[in-house]
Amino acid sequence: MELSPRRAARWLGWLAVVAAVMYLLWWGVLRGVAQSGDLAVGYGAGAAWIQGADPYAVATLEERLRAGGADPSTTGQLETLRNVYFPTTLPTFAPLAALSWSQARITVIVLNLAATLFIAWGLVRLLGWRRSEPRAWGLVAFVLALAPLHTTIAIGQAAVITTAFIVAAMLLERAGRPAWAGVGYGLAIVFKIQIGLPFLVYLVWRRRWVSAAVALVVPIAATLLSVARMQLAGVDWYRSWMANLGLLSGPGGINDSGPSNLERYSLVNLQYLLGTFGLSGPAADIFALAAVATVAIVLVVLVRGREPDGELLVLSGVAVLTLLVTYHRYYDAVLLVIPIAWAILALRTEPGPAIAILVLCADFLFPFQTALHDLQQREVLPGWLSTGPIWDTLLITQHVWALVLLMAVLLWVAWHRSRSQARGGSHSQRPARAR
């Protein structure tokens, strides 16, 4: 029996999803069962906050983790990791205080898996595709295979849940529910402010005042609740928080993008790349902010009007610029699900840039920067390759370069569409309303 091209594509899509699920279970879930390192900070902070103790003090976090049944290898990480979460985020960890450490780890893994499935099928629904379509399965497979998503699950970070709230907000906007969409964007800010906040700026630019107002009120309310609890308990939290930020973001700290931080290889923000060219510290921050702001203004000029045509293209730009502008590690690149969705949608109408974007996003199917760092530390690679300008400015920073090039392609598409519209043509790709 001869397979039709459509049936063959469907089988390939299913096989791709199966392979992606196996990859997700191996590199995400199994590692999460054994590790969940970053979750230790959130778990300890949530327990300390709800009990009226200092959620930013290392000794307090260690005490709460020991009370929850954590082993010494877990509590021993806190001196290095510390808590630098915005007060806005603390209430989100509070429910975990009712669980033991082992129960909390499993619960967060399950929540992240549920959020992963929601992201994958939510994007399919956003694009208006039937679930039986091969391109829908291709999108699901690409999302499930993203290594930043796996790492988020493995270490207990919040990037997957944050991105799920953003996708939910996009769906609610499409359904004509601006207030509920604002709740989704607001919760994204609450869970991870450096991911959610740029989308609030996007709402203001689009003059979606209801969504923007609600998205602002939600984190303000969470912040007031968080701070009020600590102030009423007499906790000197601000001093502890600032001290932690100074240690982790200062020269040599694990969040420092400069050359004195030997652990910066997992960063993906523009400051890391600038540091390899000798620009670090406040100068790198100012340069990165100016560069991102300039690109954002250009994107606004090119995408004229406020109509929803090409909205996914603009949101793709917001996602990429979000990762470049400030501190982000590899796991936050879960946001790339948005440009991936746009690229698969555009394969039929704008195949060149769509393929380029998918190729660049494919660089995030495996944590290459981390793998290269490990090979360097084990002295597996020859010295002429693992040291020098090519290694520092290209190989070990390839994820940052991928994001820069990704933004360049998105800008080119916006420019090309702008020229086409000026000539009276149209390249809009409004996704069909989900059925």
Tab-separated table of C-alpha atoms in Angstrom:
chain	number	residue	atom	x	y	z
A	1	MET	CA	0.000	0.000	0.000
A	2	GLU	CA	1.489	3.286	-1.132
A	3	LEU	CA	1.631	6.149	1.372
A	4	SER	CA	0.308	9.518	0.225
A	5	PRO	CA	2.590	12.512	0.871
A	6	ARG	CA	0.153	13.851	3.483
A	7	ARG	CA	-0.028	10.534	5.332
A	8	ALA	CA	3.758	10.209	5.199
A	9	ALA	CA	4.122	13.730	6.621
A	10	ARG	CA	1.701	12.841	9.388
A	11	TRP	CA	3.694	9.721	10.281
A	12	LEU	CA	6.914	11.737	10.325
A	13	GLY	CA	5.246	14.273	12.577
A	14	TRP	CA	4.119	11.588	15.009
A	15	LEU	CA	7.583	10.017	15.039
A	16	ALA	CA	9.123	13.430	15.692
A	17	VAL	CA	6.777	13.954	18.646
A	18	VAL	CA	7.624	10.519	20.068
A	19	ALA	CA	11.358	11.240	19.757
A	20	ALA	CA	10.872	14.684	21.362
A	21	VAL	CA	8.921	13.164	24.268
A	22	MET	CA	11.692	10.629	24.899
A	23	TYR	CA	14.266	13.422	24.823
A	24	LEU	CA	12.129	15.473	27.231
A	25	LEU	CA	11.785	12.605	29.682
A	26	TRP	CA	15.497	11.806	29.581
A	27	TRP	CA	17.018	15.293	29.646
A	28	GLY	CA	14.301	17.017	31.643
A	29	VAL	CA	12.273	14.774	33.931
A	30	LEU	CA	14.959	12.274	34.937
A	31	ARG	CA	17.412	15.060	35.683
A	32	GLY	CA	14.721	16.857	37.663
A	33	VAL	CA	14.127	13.827	39.851
A	34	ALA	CA	17.857	13.740	40.614
A	35	GLN	CA	18.582	17.487	40.780
A	36	SER	CA	15.995	20.311	41.029
A	37	GLY	CA	18.831	22.549	42.261
A	38	ASP	CA	17.389	26.035	41.707
A	39	LEU	CA	14.069	24.980	43.208
A	40	ALA	CA	15.847	24.730	46.566
A	41	VAL	CA	16.017	28.526	46.695
A	42	GLY	CA	12.334	28.959	45.903
A	43	TYR	CA	11.234	26.196	48.272
A	44	GLY	CA	13.229	27.576	51.188
A	45	ALA	CA	12.203	31.170	50.421
A	46	GLY	CA	8.505	30.294	50.182
A	47	ALA	CA	8.592	28.458	53.521
A	48	ALA	CA	10.515	31.291	55.183
A	49	TRP	CA	8.169	33.963	53.797
A	50	ILE	CA	4.979	32.282	54.940
A	51	GLN	CA	6.479	31.606	58.404
A	52	GLY	CA	7.584	35.221	58.853
A	53	ALA	CA	11.341	34.601	58.562
A	54	ASP	CA	13.869	36.265	56.236
A	55	PRO	CA	13.475	34.606	52.787
A	56	TYR	CA	16.770	36.116	51.610
A	57	ALA	CA	19.001	34.854	54.431
A	58	VAL	CA	21.055	31.783	53.521
A	59	ALA	CA	20.893	30.332	57.041
A	60	THR	CA	17.096	30.629	57.040
A	61	LEU	CA	16.773	28.861	53.695
A	62	GLU	CA	19.072	26.076	54.841
A	63	GLU	CA	16.999	25.619	57.989
A	64	ARG	CA	13.730	25.435	56.056
A	65	LEU	CA	15.179	22.949	53.580
A	66	ARG	CA	16.483	20.695	56.343
A	67	ALA	CA	13.057	20.827	57.977
A	68	GLY	CA	11.567	19.714	54.645
A	69	GLY	CA	13.883	16.718	54.445
A	70	ALA	CA	16.503	18.018	52.001
A	71	ASP	CA	19.926	16.386	52.053
A	72	PRO	CA	23.188	18.282	52.741
A	73	SER	CA	24.141	18.322	49.046
A	74	THR	CA	21.023	20.397	48.370
A	75	THR	CA	21.370	22.822	51.263
A	76	GLY	CA	25.052	23.237	50.471
A	77	GLN	CA	24.210	24.938	47.160
A	78	LEU	CA	22.469	27.867	48.805
A	79	GLU	CA	25.641	29.753	49.701
A	80	THR	CA	26.446	29.935	45.989
A	81	LEU	CA	22.931	30.305	44.562
A	82	ARG	CA	21.358	32.580	47.201
A	83	ASN	CA	17.940	34.163	46.770
A	84	VAL	CA	17.725	37.134	44.396
A	85	TYR	CA	14.074	36.718	43.403
A	86	PHE	CA	12.025	39.905	43.357
A	87	PRO	CA	9.641	40.093	46.342
A	88	THR	CA	6.854	39.821	43.745
A	89	THR	CA	7.713	36.160	43.229
A	90	LEU	CA	7.842	35.003	46.852
A	91	PRO	CA	4.097	34.265	47.279
A	92	THR	CA	4.211	31.872	44.307
A	93	PHE	CA	6.516	29.572	46.286
A	94	ALA	CA	4.440	29.697	49.474
A	95	PRO	CA	2.152	26.728	48.595
A	96	LEU	CA	5.227	24.490	48.444
A	97	ALA	CA	5.778	25.082	52.167
A	98	ALA	CA	2.982	22.603	52.908
A	99	LEU	CA	4.974	19.848	51.170
A	100	SER	CA	8.171	18.015	51.979
A	101	TRP	CA	11.182	18.724	49.789
A	102	SER	CA	10.762	15.486	47.815
A	103	GLN	CA	7.035	16.146	47.343
A	104	ALA	CA	7.732	19.703	46.212
A	105	ARG	CA	10.216	18.518	43.585
A	106	ILE	CA	7.748	16.046	42.079
A	107	THR	CA	4.930	18.590	42.200
A	108	VAL	CA	6.946	21.212	40.335
A	109	ILE	CA	8.037	18.676	37.711
A	110	VAL	CA	4.380	17.728	37.115
A	111	LEU	CA	3.363	21.398	36.912
A	112	ASN	CA	6.141	22.103	34.428
A	113	LEU	CA	5.120	19.121	32.305
A	114	ALA	CA	1.506	20.306	32.288
A	115	ALA	CA	2.667	23.803	31.312
A	116	THR	CA	4.800	22.307	28.540
A	117	LEU	CA	1.850	20.478	27.004
A	118	PHE	CA	-0.265	23.607	27.305
A	119	ILE	CA	2.368	25.686	25.487
A	120	ALA	CA	2.644	23.176	22.643
A	121	TRP	CA	-1.080	22.697	22.002
A	122	GLY	CA	-1.906	26.296	22.955
A	123	LEU	CA	0.279	27.539	20.111
A	124	VAL	CA	-1.429	25.098	17.736
A	125	ARG	CA	-4.789	26.497	18.801
A	126	LEU	CA	-3.517	30.073	18.514
A	127	LEU	CA	-2.566	29.415	14.897
A	128	GLY	CA	-5.968	27.881	14.187
A	129	TRP	CA	-4.585	24.537	13.045
A	130	ARG	CA	-6.290	21.197	13.454
A	131	ARG	CA	-4.407	18.820	15.702
A	132	SER	CA	-4.281	16.238	12.915
A	133	GLU	CA	-2.253	18.511	10.621
A	134	PRO	CA	1.396	17.508	10.062
A	135	ARG	CA	2.599	21.067	10.698
A	136	ALA	CA	0.819	21.020	14.057
A	137	TRP	CA	2.714	17.878	15.038
A	138	GLY	CA	5.921	19.466	13.758
A	139	LEU	CA	5.378	22.488	15.995
A	140	VAL	CA	4.618	20.284	19.008
A	141	ALA	CA	7.749	18.203	18.379
A	142	PHE	CA	9.973	21.300	18.083
A	143	VAL	CA	8.590	22.746	21.319
A	144	LEU	CA	8.984	19.497	23.257
A	145	ALA	CA	12.548	19.074	21.991
A	146	LEU	CA	13.794	22.485	23.173
A	147	ALA	CA	16.648	21.925	25.602
A	148	PRO	CA	15.978	25.164	27.569
A	149	LEU	CA	12.587	23.680	28.410
A	150	HIS	CA	14.249	20.470	29.603
A	151	THR	CA	16.721	22.405	31.748
A	152	THR	CA	13.916	24.447	33.297
A	153	ILE	CA	12.191	21.221	34.342
A	154	ALA	CA	15.445	19.657	35.542
A	155	ILE	CA	16.495	22.467	37.872
A	156	GLY	CA	13.059	23.684	38.968
A	157	GLN	CA	13.067	27.088	37.279
A	158	ALA	CA	9.937	29.081	36.335
A	159	ALA	CA	10.512	29.849	32.631
A	160	VAL	CA	8.079	27.173	31.381
A	161	ILE	CA	5.224	28.247	33.655
A	162	THR	CA	5.899	31.900	32.824
A	163	THR	CA	5.798	31.199	29.093
A	164	ALA	CA	2.595	29.188	29.553
A	165	PHE	CA	0.946	32.263	31.083
A	166	ILE	CA	2.087	34.341	28.098
A	167	VAL	CA	0.633	31.818	25.631
A	168	ALA	CA	-2.595	31.748	27.673
A	169	ALA	CA	-2.734	35.549	27.522
A	170	MET	CA	-2.266	35.486	23.750
A	171	LEU	CA	-5.136	33.009	23.424
A	172	LEU	CA	-7.367	35.128	25.656
A	173	GLU	CA	-6.570	38.220	23.613
A	174	ARG	CA	-7.548	36.358	20.463
A	175	ALA	CA	-10.807	35.316	22.153
A	176	GLY	CA	-11.649	38.939	22.942
A	177	ARG	CA	-11.096	38.774	26.711
A	178	PRO	CA	-8.653	41.620	27.411
A	179	ALA	CA	-9.036	41.637	31.200
A	180	TRP	CA	-8.289	37.917	31.514
A	181	ALA	CA	-5.422	38.334	29.045
A	182	GLY	CA	-4.043	40.995	31.390
A	183	VAL	CA	-4.225	38.486	34.242
A	184	GLY	CA	-2.137	36.059	32.168
A	185	TYR	CA	0.511	38.666	31.370
A	186	GLY	CA	0.445	39.861	34.982
A	187	LEU	CA	1.047	36.364	36.324
A	188	ALA	CA	3.947	36.006	33.882
A	189	ILE	CA	5.483	39.099	35.503
A	190	VAL	CA	4.833	37.675	38.971
A	191	PHE	CA	6.549	34.366	38.218
A	192	LYS	CA	9.502	35.854	36.330
A	193	ILE	CA	9.622	39.609	36.051
A	194	GLN	CA	12.459	39.806	33.505
A	195	ILE	CA	10.431	37.636	31.112
A	196	GLY	CA	6.961	39.066	31.670
A	197	LEU	CA	7.689	42.808	31.913
A	198	PRO	CA	8.627	43.398	28.223
A	199	PHE	CA	5.237	41.999	27.221
A	200	LEU	CA	3.586	44.692	29.351
A	201	VAL	CA	5.549	47.264	27.350
A	202	TYR	CA	4.214	45.595	24.202
A	203	LEU	CA	0.629	45.941	25.462
A	204	VAL	CA	1.156	49.653	26.072
A	205	TRP	CA	2.558	50.089	22.558
A	206	ARG	CA	-0.475	48.312	21.139
A	207	ARG	CA	-2.698	50.605	23.267
A	208	ARG	CA	-4.443	47.663	24.840
A	209	TRP	CA	-5.180	49.638	27.939
A	210	VAL	CA	-7.431	47.143	29.703
A	211	SER	CA	-4.938	44.287	29.359
A	212	ALA	CA	-2.035	46.572	30.249
A	213	ALA	CA	-3.779	47.948	33.347
A	214	VAL	CA	-4.672	44.495	34.669
A	215	ALA	CA	-1.177	43.184	33.827
A	216	LEU	CA	0.256	46.004	35.943
A	217	VAL	CA	-2.152	45.615	38.870
A	218	VAL	CA	-1.485	41.872	39.310
A	219	PRO	CA	2.273	42.134	40.092
A	220	ILE	CA	1.733	45.295	42.139
A	221	ALA	CA	-0.770	43.407	44.288
A	222	ALA	CA	1.621	40.453	44.629
A	223	THR	CA	4.450	42.805	45.603
A	224	LEU	CA	2.346	44.604	48.218
A	225	LEU	CA	1.284	41.274	49.686
A	226	SER	CA	4.849	40.000	49.775
A	227	VAL	CA	6.359	43.140	51.305
A	228	ALA	CA	3.510	43.595	53.796
A	229	ARG	CA	4.057	40.085	55.127
A	230	MET	CA	7.779	40.687	55.639
A	231	GLN	CA	7.325	44.153	57.131
A	232	LEU	CA	4.682	42.965	59.600
A	233	ALA	CA	7.027	40.141	60.640
A	234	GLY	CA	9.815	42.674	61.246
A	235	VAL	CA	12.128	41.057	58.672
A	236	ASP	CA	15.114	43.073	57.429
A	237	TRP	CA	14.584	41.555	53.995
A	238	TYR	CA	15.696	44.500	51.870
A	239	ARG	CA	19.218	44.547	53.272
A	240	SER	CA	19.554	40.779	52.742
A	241	TRP	CA	18.177	41.013	49.204
A	242	MET	CA	20.572	43.817	48.229
A	243	ALA	CA	23.500	41.923	49.717
A	244	ASN	CA	22.613	38.825	47.679
A	245	LEU	CA	22.257	40.876	44.494
A	246	GLY	CA	25.621	42.491	45.128
A	247	LEU	CA	27.354	39.147	45.617
A	248	LEU	CA	25.788	37.366	42.643
A	249	SER	CA	25.824	40.253	40.158
A	250	GLY	CA	29.111	41.826	41.236
A	251	PRO	CA	32.487	41.006	39.665
A	252	GLY	CA	33.026	37.255	39.754
A	253	GLY	CA	29.465	36.505	40.898
A	254	ILE	CA	27.580	33.713	39.109
A	255	ASN	CA	25.250	36.261	37.469
A	256	ASP	CA	28.090	38.519	36.321
A	257	SER	CA	28.461	38.623	32.531
A	258	GLY	CA	32.084	39.757	32.710
A	259	PRO	CA	35.216	37.641	32.238
A	260	SER	CA	35.825	37.292	35.987
A	261	ASN	CA	32.810	34.940	36.205
A	262	LEU	CA	33.971	31.493	35.147
A	263	GLU	CA	30.362	30.215	35.201
A	264	ARG	CA	28.971	32.684	32.663
A	265	TYR	CA	28.927	30.168	29.825
A	266	SER	CA	25.198	29.498	30.340
A	267	LEU	CA	24.201	33.152	29.878
A	268	VAL	CA	22.376	34.190	26.708
A	269	ASN	CA	21.977	37.941	27.218
A	270	LEU	CA	23.861	40.422	25.066
A	271	GLN	CA	26.150	41.496	27.924
A	272	TYR	CA	27.857	38.098	27.832
A	273	LEU	CA	28.826	38.560	24.191
A	274	LEU	CA	29.946	42.131	24.848
A	275	GLY	CA	32.145	40.897	27.691
A	276	THR	CA	34.140	38.764	25.266
A	277	PHE	CA	35.009	41.986	23.406
A	278	GLY	CA	36.185	43.699	26.598
A	279	LEU	CA	32.987	45.592	27.422
A	280	SER	CA	31.547	44.593	30.804
A	281	GLY	CA	29.919	46.008	33.917
A	282	PRO	CA	27.651	49.093	33.702
A	283	ALA	CA	29.028	49.993	30.268
A	284	ALA	CA	27.847	46.669	28.851
A	285	ASP	CA	24.433	47.113	30.492
A	286	ILE	CA	24.016	50.577	28.988
A	287	PHE	CA	25.154	49.408	25.550
A	288	ALA	CA	22.818	46.401	25.624
A	289	LEU	CA	19.855	48.500	26.725
A	290	ALA	CA	20.557	51.123	24.054
A	291	ALA	CA	20.947	48.472	21.338
A	292	VAL	CA	17.762	46.648	22.287
A	293	ALA	CA	15.806	49.909	22.590
A	294	THR	CA	17.011	50.981	19.143
A	295	VAL	CA	15.993	47.685	17.568
A	296	ALA	CA	12.619	47.842	19.324
A	297	ILE	CA	12.011	51.361	17.941
A	298	VAL	CA	12.939	50.200	14.447
A	299	LEU	CA	10.521	47.301	14.781
A	300	VAL	CA	7.765	49.695	15.903
A	301	VAL	CA	8.423	51.959	12.908
A	302	LEU	CA	8.410	49.053	10.455
A	303	VAL	CA	5.265	47.427	11.837
A	304	ARG	CA	2.905	50.321	11.325
A	305	GLY	CA	-0.568	50.588	12.755
A	306	ARG	CA	-2.160	48.653	15.564
A	307	GLU	CA	-4.001	45.989	13.568
A	308	PRO	CA	-3.355	42.343	14.535
A	309	ASP	CA	-1.820	41.416	11.164
A	310	GLY	CA	1.659	40.081	11.752
A	311	GLU	CA	1.184	40.132	15.528
A	312	LEU	CA	3.018	36.861	15.993
A	313	LEU	CA	5.985	38.361	14.142
A	314	VAL	CA	6.110	41.306	16.545
A	315	LEU	CA	5.686	39.052	19.582
A	316	SER	CA	8.577	36.971	18.258
A	317	GLY	CA	10.688	40.119	18.279
A	318	VAL	CA	9.586	40.896	21.839
A	319	ALA	CA	10.588	37.377	22.917
A	320	VAL	CA	14.074	37.624	21.401
A	321	LEU	CA	14.750	41.154	22.667
A	322	THR	CA	13.606	40.066	26.134
A	323	LEU	CA	16.350	37.437	26.211
A	324	LEU	CA	19.017	39.871	24.991
A	325	VAL	CA	18.355	42.960	27.097
A	326	THR	CA	19.092	41.760	30.637
A	327	TYR	CA	20.294	38.816	32.709
A	328	HIS	CA	19.022	35.530	31.293
A	329	ARG	CA	20.406	32.038	31.410
A	330	TYR	CA	19.929	29.315	28.845
A	331	TYR	CA	16.719	27.979	30.389
A	332	ASP	CA	14.847	31.257	29.770
A	333	ALA	CA	15.089	30.618	26.022
A	334	VAL	CA	11.824	28.679	26.365
A	335	LEU	CA	10.451	31.973	24.989
A	336	LEU	CA	11.700	30.893	21.563
A	337	VAL	CA	8.510	28.858	21.174
A	338	ILE	CA	6.955	32.091	19.856
A	339	PRO	CA	9.331	32.675	16.898
A	340	ILE	CA	9.268	28.911	16.239
A	341	ALA	CA	5.475	29.078	15.905
A	342	TRP	CA	5.740	32.080	13.572
A	343	ALA	CA	8.370	30.380	11.420
A	344	ILE	CA	6.346	27.188	10.931
A	345	LEU	CA	3.321	29.343	10.072
A	346	ALA	CA	5.403	31.305	7.532
A	347	LEU	CA	6.958	28.285	5.791
A	348	ARG	CA	4.388	28.433	2.973
A	349	THR	CA	4.472	32.187	2.373
A	350	GLU	CA	7.973	33.312	3.398
A	351	PRO	CA	10.057	30.110	3.298
A	352	GLY	CA	13.490	31.757	3.255
A	353	PRO	CA	13.336	33.672	6.547
A	354	ALA	CA	11.146	30.976	8.109
A	355	ILE	CA	13.785	28.310	7.470
A	356	ALA	CA	16.533	30.643	8.722
A	357	ILE	CA	14.646	31.178	11.977
A	358	LEU	CA	14.044	27.465	12.476
A	359	VAL	CA	17.735	26.744	11.868
A	360	LEU	CA	18.762	29.394	14.406
A	361	CYS	CA	16.245	28.092	16.946
A	362	ALA	CA	17.559	24.574	16.334
A	363	ASP	CA	20.768	25.764	18.019
A	364	PHE	CA	18.704	25.525	21.220
A	365	LEU	CA	17.802	21.872	20.764
A	366	PHE	CA	20.946	21.071	22.723
A	367	PRO	CA	22.876	23.145	25.330
A	368	PHE	CA	25.947	23.574	23.137
A	369	GLN	CA	27.543	26.316	25.251
A	370	THR	CA	27.370	24.142	28.360
A	371	ALA	CA	28.643	21.092	26.466
A	372	LEU	CA	31.598	23.038	25.076
A	373	HIS	CA	32.444	24.354	28.540
A	374	ASP	CA	32.405	20.809	29.938
A	375	LEU	CA	34.683	19.587	27.140
A	376	GLN	CA	37.043	22.460	27.829
A	377	GLN	CA	37.161	21.684	31.554
A	378	ARG	CA	37.876	18.008	30.872
A	379	GLU	CA	40.645	19.031	28.429
A	380	VAL	CA	39.095	16.868	25.726
A	381	LEU	CA	39.546	19.524	23.058
A	382	PRO	CA	42.962	20.613	21.772
A	383	GLY	CA	44.314	23.807	23.298
A	384	TRP	CA	44.369	25.696	20.000
A	385	LEU	CA	40.592	25.218	19.732
A	386	SER	CA	39.448	25.661	23.355
A	387	THR	CA	41.287	28.958	23.910
A	388	GLY	CA	41.694	32.147	21.962
A	389	PRO	CA	39.394	34.643	20.224
A	390	ILE	CA	37.431	32.138	18.101
A	391	TRP	CA	36.511	30.122	21.186
A	392	ASP	CA	35.681	33.165	23.330
A	393	THR	CA	33.818	35.290	20.803
A	394	LEU	CA	32.117	32.649	18.647
A	395	LEU	CA	31.944	29.049	19.872
A	396	ILE	CA	31.243	29.461	23.592
A	397	THR	CA	28.835	32.350	22.894
A	398	GLN	CA	26.977	30.725	19.997
A	399	HIS	CA	23.540	30.892	21.651
A	400	VAL	CA	23.857	34.669	21.993
A	401	TRP	CA	24.912	34.934	18.350
A	402	ALA	CA	21.914	32.807	17.391
A	403	LEU	CA	19.609	35.273	19.174
A	404	VAL	CA	21.281	38.279	17.520
A	405	LEU	CA	20.941	36.704	14.076
A	406	LEU	CA	17.385	35.645	14.878
A	407	MET	CA	16.468	39.249	15.631
A	408	ALA	CA	18.160	40.356	12.411
A	409	VAL	CA	15.991	37.955	10.383
A	410	LEU	CA	12.822	39.149	12.121
A	411	LEU	CA	13.777	42.757	11.374
A	412	TRP	CA	14.393	41.864	7.733
A	413	VAL	CA	10.925	40.301	7.500
A	414	ALA	CA	9.359	43.407	9.066
A	415	TRP	CA	11.297	45.645	6.650
A	416	HIS	CA	10.321	43.528	3.645
A	417	ARG	CA	6.659	43.610	4.665
A	418	SER	CA	6.824	47.364	5.194
A	419	ARG	CA	8.162	47.838	1.671
A	420	SER	CA	5.520	45.520	0.274
A	421	GLN	CA	2.735	47.432	2.045
A	422	ALA	CA	4.153	50.724	0.757
A	423	ARG	CA	3.816	49.316	-2.775
A	424	GLY	CA	0.253	48.232	-2.068
A	425	GLY	CA	0.980	44.539	-1.457
A	426	SER	CA	0.373	42.460	1.636
A	427	HIS	CA	2.361	39.848	3.470
A	428	SER	CA	0.142	39.610	6.518
A	429	GLN	CA	-0.399	36.182	7.998
A	430	ARG	CA	-3.230	36.543	10.409
A	431	PRO	CA	-3.621	33.130	12.039
A	432	ALA	CA	-7.023	31.622	11.588
A	433	ARG	CA	-9.314	31.811	14.602
A	434	ALA	CA	-9.005	28.612	16.549
A	435	ARG	CA	-11.912	26.275	16.004
